[in-house]
């Protein structure tokens, strides 16, 4: 499995929800304590996105077909105009209507499954997809992303958005599976487009994934993380000399090959210990390539700050937060 697909799968990024608003201006929605990763897209009409808790990111206008990825934000607002006061506050999965009775009536109108608004000519359609990430793999994915990434409209993302918007208004057998996979497709296409638009230097992780040699080595590490890899073996997989491979890997990934492998193993072990109640420290050690449970425990404590046994007893704060939403 390729590296990005593996990370998305382990982060639980397909555990998704989709909602849409079809509304004439003025309209405004504020989201407090939203999920870790949110996708916004617009279909015609004005839309302004503001991250209220990230002042370094200026308000951003979304054109028709644009996609915005929002991470690291605990409160943000999307509206037709910055001057429009919020009409709806979404907190803990609950909708609180704000403003006068007219605004409340409009924002409460249900047009179809997962779809609200007035649906009248001149309306803006706003699509929102929410990913509830989990565990250390989820944190690792979030660490790769800025608070806001905007992907301009394009033919590939446009086709995926049209499919997602159409399915969001349906309620047929297998609907959750269709929506999860459609939103997953939008996310992957958006990540590809965004990373390609800002060039190979930033973010370095995407340059590493798309590098023919280093990308191949990363894929092998994710496919078989428990294998007793050496730098020489990874260099052979990449088709490079040992020294050239080690230098290129460190430059693109940001850390040496063996340090990356250790970090990834500790990520996998951390999620195993919390998500699988029956997983012992010895079993977690073997699953990520350690035959010696003591050596694993030392490496784990160095990476996570606590012993693996204590880690397994503690509740994941991200999962606990998600459970109440």
C-alpha atoms as a PDB file:
ATOM      1  CA  UNK A   1       0.000   0.000   0.000  1.00  0.00           C
ATOM      2  CA  UNK A   2       1.320   3.459  -0.829  1.00  0.00           C
ATOM      3  CA  UNK A   3       2.304   5.708   2.057  1.00  0.00           C
ATOM      4  CA  UNK A   4      -0.461   8.314   1.852  1.00  0.00           C
ATOM      5  CA  UNK A   5      -3.204   5.690   1.470  1.00  0.00           C
ATOM      6  CA  UNK A   6      -1.822   3.778   4.435  1.00  0.00           C
ATOM      7  CA  UNK A   7      -1.746   6.891   6.594  1.00  0.00           C
ATOM      8  CA  UNK A   8      -5.295   7.900   5.624  1.00  0.00           C
ATOM      9  CA  UNK A   9      -6.561   4.392   6.374  1.00  0.00           C
ATOM     10  CA  UNK A  10      -4.889   4.182   9.773  1.00  0.00           C
ATOM     11  CA  UNK A  11      -5.987   7.708  10.679  1.00  0.00           C
ATOM     12  CA  UNK A  12      -9.597   6.706  10.117  1.00  0.00           C
ATOM     13  CA  UNK A  13     -10.043   9.520   7.601  1.00  0.00           C
ATOM     14  CA  UNK A  14     -12.928   7.695   5.914  1.00  0.00           C
ATOM     15  CA  UNK A  15     -15.097   7.964   9.046  1.00  0.00           C
ATOM     16  CA  UNK A  16     -16.797  10.955   7.482  1.00  0.00           C
ATOM     17  CA  UNK A  17     -19.981  13.021   7.549  1.00  0.00           C
ATOM     18  CA  UNK A  18     -21.362  15.276   4.830  1.00  0.00           C
ATOM     19  CA  UNK A  19     -23.761  18.237   5.051  1.00  0.00           C
ATOM     20  CA  UNK A  20     -24.748  20.935   2.579  1.00  0.00           C
ATOM     21  CA  UNK A  21     -26.462  24.320   2.607  1.00  0.00           C
ATOM     22  CA  UNK A  22     -28.288  25.737  -0.437  1.00  0.00           C
ATOM     23  CA  UNK A  23     -29.081  29.296   0.543  1.00  0.00           C
ATOM     24  CA  UNK A  24     -29.416  32.800  -0.911  1.00  0.00           C
ATOM     25  CA  UNK A  25     -27.430  35.554   0.863  1.00  0.00           C
ATOM     26  CA  UNK A  26     -27.232  36.639   3.560  1.00  0.00           C
ATOM     27  CA  UNK A  27     -26.098  33.478   5.313  1.00  0.00           C
ATOM     28  CA  UNK A  28     -23.442  32.660   7.912  1.00  0.00           C
ATOM     29  CA  UNK A  29     -22.490  29.561   9.914  1.00  0.00           C
ATOM     30  CA  UNK A  30     -20.004  29.244  12.759  1.00  0.00           C
ATOM     31  CA  UNK A  31     -18.493  25.937  13.832  1.00  0.00           C
ATOM     32  CA  UNK A  32     -17.170  25.604  17.375  1.00  0.00           C
ATOM     33  CA  UNK A  33     -15.073  22.553  18.402  1.00  0.00           C
ATOM     34  CA  UNK A  34     -15.298  21.027  14.906  1.00  0.00           C
ATOM     35  CA  UNK A  35     -13.738  17.688  13.918  1.00  0.00           C
ATOM     36  CA  UNK A  36      -9.990  17.588  13.359  1.00  0.00           C
ATOM     37  CA  UNK A  37     -10.204  17.897   9.569  1.00  0.00           C
ATOM     38  CA  UNK A  38     -12.936  19.651   7.584  1.00  0.00           C
ATOM     39  CA  UNK A  39     -13.472  20.032   3.844  1.00  0.00           C
ATOM     40  CA  UNK A  40     -15.472  22.973   2.490  1.00  0.00           C
ATOM     41  CA  UNK A  41     -16.494  23.433  -1.138  1.00  0.00           C
ATOM     42  CA  UNK A  42     -18.749  25.952  -2.864  1.00  0.00           C
ATOM     43  CA  UNK A  43     -20.868  25.786  -5.998  1.00  0.00           C
ATOM     44  CA  UNK A  44     -21.467  29.328  -7.209  1.00  0.00           C
ATOM     45  CA  UNK A  45     -22.237  32.442  -5.211  1.00  0.00           C
ATOM     46  CA  UNK A  46     -20.033  34.247  -2.690  1.00  0.00           C
ATOM     47  CA  UNK A  47     -18.384  32.467   0.231  1.00  0.00           C
ATOM     48  CA  UNK A  48     -15.896  33.750   2.809  1.00  0.00           C
ATOM     49  CA  UNK A  49     -14.056  31.447   5.202  1.00  0.00           C
ATOM     50  CA  UNK A  50     -12.556  32.806   8.427  1.00  0.00           C
ATOM     51  CA  UNK A  51     -10.527  30.864  10.997  1.00  0.00           C
ATOM     52  CA  UNK A  52     -11.399  32.767  14.150  1.00  0.00           C
ATOM     53  CA  UNK A  53      -8.800  31.109  16.345  1.00  0.00           C
ATOM     54  CA  UNK A  54      -5.924  31.360  13.830  1.00  0.00           C
ATOM     55  CA  UNK A  55      -5.421  35.103  13.322  1.00  0.00           C
ATOM     56  CA  UNK A  56      -2.311  34.536  11.211  1.00  0.00           C
ATOM     57  CA  UNK A  57      -4.542  33.141   8.447  1.00  0.00           C
ATOM     58  CA  UNK A  58      -6.505  35.965   6.771  1.00  0.00           C
ATOM     59  CA  UNK A  59     -10.158  35.511   5.731  1.00  0.00           C
ATOM     60  CA  UNK A  60     -10.285  33.723   2.398  1.00  0.00           C
ATOM     61  CA  UNK A  61     -12.790  34.014  -0.440  1.00  0.00           C
ATOM     62  CA  UNK A  62     -13.809  30.720  -2.042  1.00  0.00           C
ATOM     63  CA  UNK A  63     -14.798  30.788  -5.690  1.00  0.00           C
ATOM     64  CA  UNK A  64     -17.158  28.268  -7.259  1.00  0.00           C
ATOM     65  CA  UNK A  65     -15.569  24.834  -7.254  1.00  0.00           C
ATOM     66  CA  UNK A  66     -12.794  25.745  -4.813  1.00  0.00           C
ATOM     67  CA  UNK A  67     -12.021  23.336  -1.977  1.00  0.00           C
ATOM     68  CA  UNK A  68     -10.748  24.402   1.446  1.00  0.00           C
ATOM     69  CA  UNK A  69      -9.094  21.984   3.871  1.00  0.00           C
ATOM     70  CA  UNK A  70      -9.301  23.228   7.459  1.00  0.00           C
ATOM     71  CA  UNK A  71      -7.137  21.694  10.194  1.00  0.00           C
ATOM     72  CA  UNK A  72      -5.883  22.869  13.596  1.00  0.00           C
ATOM     73  CA  UNK A  73      -8.868  25.209  13.954  1.00  0.00           C
ATOM     74  CA  UNK A  74     -11.307  24.963  16.858  1.00  0.00           C
ATOM     75  CA  UNK A  75     -13.613  27.722  15.623  1.00  0.00           C
ATOM     76  CA  UNK A  76     -14.290  28.965  12.102  1.00  0.00           C
ATOM     77  CA  UNK A  77     -17.051  30.704  10.181  1.00  0.00           C
ATOM     78  CA  UNK A  78     -18.173  30.463   6.568  1.00  0.00           C
ATOM     79  CA  UNK A  79     -20.543  33.108   5.217  1.00  0.00           C
ATOM     80  CA  UNK A  80     -21.584  34.995   2.099  1.00  0.00           C
ATOM     81  CA  UNK A  81     -19.848  38.099   3.451  1.00  0.00           C
ATOM     82  CA  UNK A  82     -17.638  38.940   6.418  1.00  0.00           C
ATOM     83  CA  UNK A  83     -20.213  41.495   7.557  1.00  0.00           C
ATOM     84  CA  UNK A  84     -22.998  38.901   7.844  1.00  0.00           C
ATOM     85  CA  UNK A  85     -23.483  37.927  11.505  1.00  0.00           C
ATOM     86  CA  UNK A  86     -23.640  34.208  12.306  1.00  0.00           C
ATOM     87  CA  UNK A  87     -27.130  32.704  11.948  1.00  0.00           C
ATOM     88  CA  UNK A  88     -26.187  29.208  13.091  1.00  0.00           C
ATOM     89  CA  UNK A  89     -23.698  27.935  15.668  1.00  0.00           C
ATOM     90  CA  UNK A  90     -22.723  24.274  15.431  1.00  0.00           C
ATOM     91  CA  UNK A  91     -21.232  22.946  18.661  1.00  0.00           C
ATOM     92  CA  UNK A  92     -20.897  19.351  19.769  1.00  0.00           C
ATOM     93  CA  UNK A  93     -22.882  18.198  16.741  1.00  0.00           C
ATOM     94  CA  UNK A  94     -25.869  20.362  17.752  1.00  0.00           C
ATOM     95  CA  UNK A  95     -27.284  23.316  15.821  1.00  0.00           C
ATOM     96  CA  UNK A  96     -28.108  26.532  17.660  1.00  0.00           C
ATOM     97  CA  UNK A  97     -30.090  29.097  15.661  1.00  0.00           C
ATOM     98  CA  UNK A  98     -29.037  32.700  16.117  1.00  0.00           C
ATOM     99  CA  UNK A  99     -30.363  36.050  14.928  1.00  0.00           C
ATOM    100  CA  UNK A 100     -33.963  36.951  14.134  1.00  0.00           C
ATOM    101  CA  UNK A 101     -36.883  34.693  13.334  1.00  0.00           C
ATOM    102  CA  UNK A 102     -36.477  35.107   9.563  1.00  0.00           C
ATOM    103  CA  UNK A 103     -32.872  33.912   9.662  1.00  0.00           C
ATOM    104  CA  UNK A 104     -33.842  31.029  11.890  1.00  0.00           C
ATOM    105  CA  UNK A 105     -36.670  29.929   9.620  1.00  0.00           C
ATOM    106  CA  UNK A 106     -34.441  30.027   6.552  1.00  0.00           C
ATOM    107  CA  UNK A 107     -31.535  28.127   8.082  1.00  0.00           C
ATOM    108  CA  UNK A 108     -33.867  25.511   9.550  1.00  0.00           C
ATOM    109  CA  UNK A 109     -35.504  24.580   6.243  1.00  0.00           C
ATOM    110  CA  UNK A 110     -34.700  21.008   5.216  1.00  0.00           C
ATOM    111  CA  UNK A 111     -34.559  20.378   1.456  1.00  0.00           C
ATOM    112  CA  UNK A 112     -33.288  16.790   1.313  1.00  0.00           C
ATOM    113  CA  UNK A 113     -31.241  14.361   3.412  1.00  0.00           C
ATOM    114  CA  UNK A 114     -28.222  16.220   4.865  1.00  0.00           C
ATOM    115  CA  UNK A 115     -29.330  19.382   3.017  1.00  0.00           C
ATOM    116  CA  UNK A 116     -30.702  22.656   4.458  1.00  0.00           C
ATOM    117  CA  UNK A 117     -31.547  26.141   3.191  1.00  0.00           C
ATOM    118  CA  UNK A 118     -34.141  27.763   0.934  1.00  0.00           C
ATOM    119  CA  UNK A 119     -33.023  26.183  -2.368  1.00  0.00           C
ATOM    120  CA  UNK A 120     -34.173  29.235  -4.338  1.00  0.00           C
ATOM    121  CA  UNK A 121     -32.605  30.692  -7.513  1.00  0.00           C
ATOM    122  CA  UNK A 122     -29.406  32.590  -6.788  1.00  0.00           C
ATOM    123  CA  UNK A 123     -28.547  30.379  -3.836  1.00  0.00           C
ATOM    124  CA  UNK A 124     -24.999  29.395  -2.955  1.00  0.00           C
ATOM    125  CA  UNK A 125     -24.420  25.711  -2.326  1.00  0.00           C
ATOM    126  CA  UNK A 126     -21.877  25.039   0.409  1.00  0.00           C
ATOM    127  CA  UNK A 127     -20.708  21.488   0.942  1.00  0.00           C
ATOM    128  CA  UNK A 128     -19.043  20.481   4.206  1.00  0.00           C
ATOM    129  CA  UNK A 129     -17.306  17.180   4.834  1.00  0.00           C
ATOM    130  CA  UNK A 130     -16.038  16.258   8.292  1.00  0.00           C
ATOM    131  CA  UNK A 131     -13.342  13.712   9.093  1.00  0.00           C
ATOM    132  CA  UNK A 132     -13.017  12.435  12.644  1.00  0.00           C
ATOM    133  CA  UNK A 133      -9.404  11.261  12.768  1.00  0.00           C
ATOM    134  CA  UNK A 134      -8.155   8.858  15.393  1.00  0.00           C
ATOM    135  CA  UNK A 135      -5.033   8.025  17.310  1.00  0.00           C
ATOM    136  CA  UNK A 136      -1.400   8.772  16.632  1.00  0.00           C
ATOM    137  CA  UNK A 137      -1.810   8.137  12.906  1.00  0.00           C
ATOM    138  CA  UNK A 138      -4.445  10.877  12.862  1.00  0.00           C
ATOM    139  CA  UNK A 139      -2.108  13.277  14.635  1.00  0.00           C
ATOM    140  CA  UNK A 140       0.627  12.394  12.177  1.00  0.00           C
ATOM    141  CA  UNK A 141      -1.664  13.225   9.245  1.00  0.00           C
ATOM    142  CA  UNK A 142      -2.721  16.532  10.805  1.00  0.00           C
ATOM    143  CA  UNK A 143       0.901  17.493  11.414  1.00  0.00           C
ATOM    144  CA  UNK A 144       1.415  17.423   7.651  1.00  0.00           C
ATOM    145  CA  UNK A 145      -1.265  20.047   7.013  1.00  0.00           C
ATOM    146  CA  UNK A 146      -1.455  23.826   7.538  1.00  0.00           C
ATOM    147  CA  UNK A 147      -4.494  25.404   9.229  1.00  0.00           C
ATOM    148  CA  UNK A 148      -5.977  26.269   5.831  1.00  0.00           C
ATOM    149  CA  UNK A 149      -5.219  24.942   2.356  1.00  0.00           C
ATOM    150  CA  UNK A 150      -7.283  26.228  -0.590  1.00  0.00           C
ATOM    151  CA  UNK A 151      -7.402  24.219  -3.800  1.00  0.00           C
ATOM    152  CA  UNK A 152      -8.672  26.133  -6.864  1.00  0.00           C
ATOM    153  CA  UNK A 153     -11.446  24.615  -8.943  1.00  0.00           C
ATOM    154  CA  UNK A 154     -10.308  22.039 -11.473  1.00  0.00           C
ATOM    155  CA  UNK A 155     -11.851  19.378 -13.719  1.00  0.00           C
ATOM    156  CA  UNK A 156     -10.840  16.396 -11.569  1.00  0.00           C
ATOM    157  CA  UNK A 157     -11.867  17.870  -8.237  1.00  0.00           C
ATOM    158  CA  UNK A 158     -14.997  19.306  -9.863  1.00  0.00           C
ATOM    159  CA  UNK A 159     -16.193  15.893 -11.021  1.00  0.00           C
ATOM    160  CA  UNK A 160     -15.612  14.439  -7.548  1.00  0.00           C
ATOM    161  CA  UNK A 161     -17.467  17.340  -5.898  1.00  0.00           C
ATOM    162  CA  UNK A 162     -20.450  16.958  -8.244  1.00  0.00           C
ATOM    163  CA  UNK A 163     -20.673  13.285  -7.330  1.00  0.00           C
ATOM    164  CA  UNK A 164     -20.424  14.026  -3.609  1.00  0.00           C
ATOM    165  CA  UNK A 165     -23.030  16.823  -3.721  1.00  0.00           C
ATOM    166  CA  UNK A 166     -25.464  14.614  -5.614  1.00  0.00           C
ATOM    167  CA  UNK A 167     -25.030  11.716  -3.221  1.00  0.00           C
ATOM    168  CA  UNK A 168     -25.328  13.956  -0.158  1.00  0.00           C
ATOM    169  CA  UNK A 169     -28.976  14.639  -1.072  1.00  0.00           C
ATOM    170  CA  UNK A 170     -29.834  10.942  -1.457  1.00  0.00           C
ATOM    171  CA  UNK A 171     -30.842   8.358   1.103  1.00  0.00           C
ATOM    172  CA  UNK A 172     -30.519   4.939  -0.511  1.00  0.00           C
ATOM    173  CA  UNK A 173     -29.103   1.565   0.547  1.00  0.00           C
ATOM    174  CA  UNK A 174     -25.364   1.783   1.049  1.00  0.00           C
ATOM    175  CA  UNK A 175     -25.474   5.582   1.246  1.00  0.00           C
ATOM    176  CA  UNK A 176     -22.949   5.890   4.078  1.00  0.00           C
ATOM    177  CA  UNK A 177     -20.428   3.785   2.158  1.00  0.00           C
ATOM    178  CA  UNK A 178     -20.886   5.896  -0.993  1.00  0.00           C
ATOM    179  CA  UNK A 179     -20.514   9.148   0.934  1.00  0.00           C
ATOM    180  CA  UNK A 180     -17.430   7.950   2.819  1.00  0.00           C
ATOM    181  CA  UNK A 181     -15.665   6.883  -0.356  1.00  0.00           C
ATOM    182  CA  UNK A 182     -16.732   9.961  -2.302  1.00  0.00           C
ATOM    183  CA  UNK A 183     -15.469  12.308   0.402  1.00  0.00           C
ATOM    184  CA  UNK A 184     -12.281  10.281   0.688  1.00  0.00           C
ATOM    185  CA  UNK A 185     -11.792  10.768  -3.074  1.00  0.00           C
ATOM    186  CA  UNK A 186     -12.316  14.531  -2.727  1.00  0.00           C
ATOM    187  CA  UNK A 187      -9.768  14.666   0.099  1.00  0.00           C
ATOM    188  CA  UNK A 188      -7.083  12.744  -1.790  1.00  0.00           C
ATOM    189  CA  UNK A 189      -7.559  14.759  -4.996  1.00  0.00           C
ATOM    190  CA  UNK A 190      -7.478  17.989  -2.983  1.00  0.00           C
ATOM    191  CA  UNK A 191      -4.266  16.955  -1.220  1.00  0.00           C
ATOM    192  CA  UNK A 192      -2.647  16.078  -4.544  1.00  0.00           C
ATOM    193  CA  UNK A 193      -3.661  19.363  -6.171  1.00  0.00           C
ATOM    194  CA  UNK A 194      -2.620  21.473  -3.198  1.00  0.00           C
ATOM    195  CA  UNK A 195       0.779  19.863  -2.838  1.00  0.00           C
ATOM    196  CA  UNK A 196       1.486  20.085  -6.573  1.00  0.00           C
ATOM    197  CA  UNK A 197       0.539  23.780  -6.603  1.00  0.00           C
ATOM    198  CA  UNK A 198       3.051  24.834  -3.948  1.00  0.00           C
ATOM    199  CA  UNK A 199       6.004  23.014  -5.419  1.00  0.00           C
ATOM    200  CA  UNK A 200       8.438  20.306  -4.334  1.00  0.00           C
ATOM    201  CA  UNK A 201      10.052  22.072  -1.379  1.00  0.00           C
ATOM    202  CA  UNK A 202       7.005  22.544   0.826  1.00  0.00           C
ATOM    203  CA  UNK A 203       5.645  20.376   2.247  1.00  0.00           C
ATOM    204  CA  UNK A 204       8.670  18.082   2.202  1.00  0.00           C
ATOM    205  CA  UNK A 205       6.579  14.987   2.928  1.00  0.00           C
ATOM    206  CA  UNK A 206       4.787  15.265  -0.422  1.00  0.00           C
ATOM    207  CA  UNK A 207       8.061  15.733  -2.285  1.00  0.00           C
ATOM    208  CA  UNK A 208       9.266  12.544  -0.602  1.00  0.00           C
ATOM    209  CA  UNK A 209       6.132  10.594  -1.574  1.00  0.00           C
ATOM    210  CA  UNK A 210       6.361  11.628  -5.215  1.00  0.00           C
ATOM    211  CA  UNK A 211      10.103  11.057  -5.509  1.00  0.00           C
ATOM    212  CA  UNK A 212      10.516   7.786  -7.475  1.00  0.00           C
ATOM    213  CA  UNK A 213      13.289   6.428  -5.266  1.00  0.00           C
ATOM    214  CA  UNK A 214      12.373   7.737  -1.814  1.00  0.00           C
ATOM    215  CA  UNK A 215       8.656   7.181  -2.422  1.00  0.00           C
ATOM    216  CA  UNK A 216       9.312   3.539  -3.232  1.00  0.00           C
ATOM    217  CA  UNK A 217      11.320   3.094  -0.033  1.00  0.00           C
ATOM    218  CA  UNK A 218       8.587   4.756   2.044  1.00  0.00           C
ATOM    219  CA  UNK A 219       5.967   2.495   0.508  1.00  0.00           C
ATOM    220  CA  UNK A 220       8.023  -0.548   1.509  1.00  0.00           C
ATOM    221  CA  UNK A 221       8.400   0.721   5.075  1.00  0.00           C
ATOM    222  CA  UNK A 222       4.630   1.161   5.327  1.00  0.00           C
ATOM    223  CA  UNK A 223       3.872  -2.169   3.662  1.00  0.00           C
ATOM    224  CA  UNK A 224       6.137  -4.158   6.019  1.00  0.00           C
ATOM    225  CA  UNK A 225       7.121  -2.006   9.026  1.00  0.00           C
ATOM    226  CA  UNK A 226       8.051  -5.050  11.154  1.00  0.00           C
ATOM    227  CA  UNK A 227      10.778  -6.203   8.778  1.00  0.00           C
ATOM    228  CA  UNK A 228      14.302  -5.681  10.167  1.00  0.00           C
ATOM    229  CA  UNK A 229      15.169  -3.049   7.598  1.00  0.00           C
ATOM    230  CA  UNK A 230      18.660  -1.653   7.163  1.00  0.00           C
ATOM    231  CA  UNK A 231      19.691   1.471   5.293  1.00  0.00           C
ATOM    232  CA  UNK A 232      21.503  -0.730   2.789  1.00  0.00           C
ATOM    233  CA  UNK A 233      18.336  -2.750   2.068  1.00  0.00           C
ATOM    234  CA  UNK A 234      16.250   0.388   1.639  1.00  0.00           C
ATOM    235  CA  UNK A 235      18.896   1.868  -0.654  1.00  0.00           C
ATOM    236  CA  UNK A 236      18.717  -1.261  -2.782  1.00  0.00           C
ATOM    237  CA  UNK A 237      14.908  -0.953  -2.974  1.00  0.00           C
ATOM    238  CA  UNK A 238      15.333   2.659  -4.039  1.00  0.00           C
ATOM    239  CA  UNK A 239      18.001   1.771  -6.616  1.00  0.00           C
ATOM    240  CA  UNK A 240      20.577   4.083  -5.068  1.00  0.00           C
ATOM    241  CA  UNK A 241      23.882   3.849  -3.270  1.00  0.00           C
ATOM    242  CA  UNK A 242      23.654   3.697   0.521  1.00  0.00           C
ATOM    243  CA  UNK A 243      25.195   7.124   1.066  1.00  0.00           C
ATOM    244  CA  UNK A 244      23.172   8.852  -1.657  1.00  0.00           C
ATOM    245  CA  UNK A 245      19.951   7.265  -0.436  1.00  0.00           C
ATOM    246  CA  UNK A 246      20.515   8.220   3.203  1.00  0.00           C
ATOM    247  CA  UNK A 247      21.296  11.822   2.271  1.00  0.00           C
ATOM    248  CA  UNK A 248      18.325  12.177  -0.095  1.00  0.00           C
ATOM    249  CA  UNK A 249      15.899  10.508   2.345  1.00  0.00           C
ATOM    250  CA  UNK A 250      16.953  12.822   5.182  1.00  0.00           C
ATOM    251  CA  UNK A 251      16.647  15.898   2.964  1.00  0.00           C
ATOM    252  CA  UNK A 252      13.171  15.082   1.641  1.00  0.00           C
ATOM    253  CA  UNK A 253      11.609  13.418   4.680  1.00  0.00           C
ATOM    254  CA  UNK A 254      13.292  15.546   7.324  1.00  0.00           C
ATOM    255  CA  UNK A 255      14.897  12.700   9.290  1.00  0.00           C
ATOM    256  CA  UNK A 256      17.191   9.728   8.594  1.00  0.00           C
ATOM    257  CA  UNK A 257      15.627   6.456   7.357  1.00  0.00           C
ATOM    258  CA  UNK A 258      15.999   4.536  10.609  1.00  0.00           C
ATOM    259  CA  UNK A 259      14.651   7.438  12.678  1.00  0.00           C
ATOM    260  CA  UNK A 260      11.599   7.601  10.409  1.00  0.00           C
ATOM    261  CA  UNK A 261      11.080   3.852  10.718  1.00  0.00           C
ATOM    262  CA  UNK A 262      11.284   4.028  14.517  1.00  0.00           C
ATOM    263  CA  UNK A 263       8.799   6.916  14.653  1.00  0.00           C
ATOM    264  CA  UNK A 264       6.374   5.065  12.387  1.00  0.00           C
ATOM    265  CA  UNK A 265       6.685   1.866  14.424  1.00  0.00           C
ATOM    266  CA  UNK A 266       5.938   3.794  17.619  1.00  0.00           C
ATOM    267  CA  UNK A 267       2.892   5.372  15.937  1.00  0.00           C
ATOM    268  CA  UNK A 268       1.569   1.933  14.983  1.00  0.00           C
ATOM    269  CA  UNK A 269       2.303   0.479  18.411  1.00  0.00           C
ATOM    270  CA  UNK A 270       0.653   3.402  20.197  1.00  0.00           C
ATOM    271  CA  UNK A 271      -2.568   2.899  18.271  1.00  0.00           C
ATOM    272  CA  UNK A 272      -2.449  -0.868  18.736  1.00  0.00           C
ATOM    273  CA  UNK A 273      -2.130  -0.518  22.507  1.00  0.00           C
ATOM    274  CA  UNK A 274      -5.118   1.830  22.754  1.00  0.00           C
ATOM    275  CA  UNK A 275      -7.426   0.436  20.086  1.00  0.00           C
ATOM    276  CA  UNK A 276      -6.947  -3.279  20.727  1.00  0.00           C
ATOM    277  CA  UNK A 277      -7.744  -3.968  24.376  1.00  0.00           C
ATOM    278  CA  UNK A 278      -6.169  -7.432  24.313  1.00  0.00           C
ATOM    279  CA  UNK A 279      -2.842  -6.230  22.906  1.00  0.00           C
ATOM    280  CA  UNK A 280      -0.006  -6.843  25.360  1.00  0.00           C
ATOM    281  CA  UNK A 281       3.249  -4.915  25.344  1.00  0.00           C
ATOM    282  CA  UNK A 282       5.031  -8.010  24.008  1.00  0.00           C
ATOM    283  CA  UNK A 283       2.462  -8.430  21.216  1.00  0.00           C
ATOM    284  CA  UNK A 284       2.723  -4.756  20.249  1.00  0.00           C
ATOM    285  CA  UNK A 285       6.505  -5.076  20.209  1.00  0.00           C
ATOM    286  CA  UNK A 286       6.391  -8.075  17.870  1.00  0.00           C
ATOM    287  CA  UNK A 287       3.831  -6.383  15.603  1.00  0.00           C
ATOM    288  CA  UNK A 288       6.225  -3.545  14.870  1.00  0.00           C
ATOM    289  CA  UNK A 289       9.404  -5.581  14.558  1.00  0.00           C
ATOM    290  CA  UNK A 290      10.821  -5.824  18.096  1.00  0.00           C
ATOM    291  CA  UNK A 291      11.611  -9.269  19.440  1.00  0.00           C
ATOM    292  CA  UNK A 292      12.795  -7.806  22.736  1.00  0.00           C
ATOM    293  CA  UNK A 293       9.913  -6.250  24.699  1.00  0.00           C
ATOM    294  CA  UNK A 294      12.354  -4.370  26.935  1.00  0.00           C
ATOM    295  CA  UNK A 295      14.073  -2.680  23.973  1.00  0.00           C
ATOM    296  CA  UNK A 296      10.650  -1.807  22.590  1.00  0.00           C
ATOM    297  CA  UNK A 297       9.561  -0.320  25.919  1.00  0.00           C
ATOM    298  CA  UNK A 298      12.672   1.858  26.059  1.00  0.00           C
ATOM    299  CA  UNK A 299      12.108   3.101  22.496  1.00  0.00           C
ATOM    300  CA  UNK A 300       8.411   3.693  23.151  1.00  0.00           C
ATOM    301  CA  UNK A 301       8.993   5.713  26.324  1.00  0.00           C
ATOM    302  CA  UNK A 302      11.623   7.783  24.536  1.00  0.00           C
ATOM    303  CA  UNK A 303       9.120   8.568  21.764  1.00  0.00           C
ATOM    304  CA  UNK A 304       5.907   9.022  23.785  1.00  0.00           C
ATOM    305  CA  UNK A 305       7.130  10.028  27.223  1.00  0.00           C
ATOM    306  CA  UNK A 306       5.354   7.182  29.054  1.00  0.00           C
ATOM    307  CA  UNK A 307       5.719   3.418  29.194  1.00  0.00           C
ATOM    308  CA  UNK A 308       3.670   1.342  26.717  1.00  0.00           C
ATOM    309  CA  UNK A 309       1.693  -0.277  29.539  1.00  0.00           C
ATOM    310  CA  UNK A 310       0.650   3.088  30.937  1.00  0.00           C
ATOM    311  CA  UNK A 311      -0.122   4.373  27.432  1.00  0.00           C
ATOM    312  CA  UNK A 312      -2.471   1.449  26.843  1.00  0.00           C
ATOM    313  CA  UNK A 313      -4.396   2.188  30.048  1.00  0.00           C
ATOM    314  CA  UNK A 314      -4.953   5.859  29.269  1.00  0.00           C
ATOM    315  CA  UNK A 315      -7.830   7.001  27.095  1.00  0.00           C
ATOM    316  CA  UNK A 316      -7.006   8.689  23.802  1.00  0.00           C
ATOM    317  CA  UNK A 317      -8.074  12.324  24.302  1.00  0.00           C
ATOM    318  CA  UNK A 318      -8.899  12.692  20.592  1.00  0.00           C
ATOM    319  CA  UNK A 319     -11.188   9.651  20.686  1.00  0.00           C
ATOM    320  CA  UNK A 320     -12.786  10.813  23.910  1.00  0.00           C
ATOM    321  CA  UNK A 321     -13.490  14.232  22.410  1.00  0.00           C
ATOM    322  CA  UNK A 322     -14.929  12.652  19.272  1.00  0.00           C
ATOM    323  CA  UNK A 323     -17.249  10.427  21.299  1.00  0.00           C
ATOM    324  CA  UNK A 324     -19.142  13.391  22.711  1.00  0.00           C
ATOM    325  CA  UNK A 325     -19.635  15.122  19.364  1.00  0.00           C
END
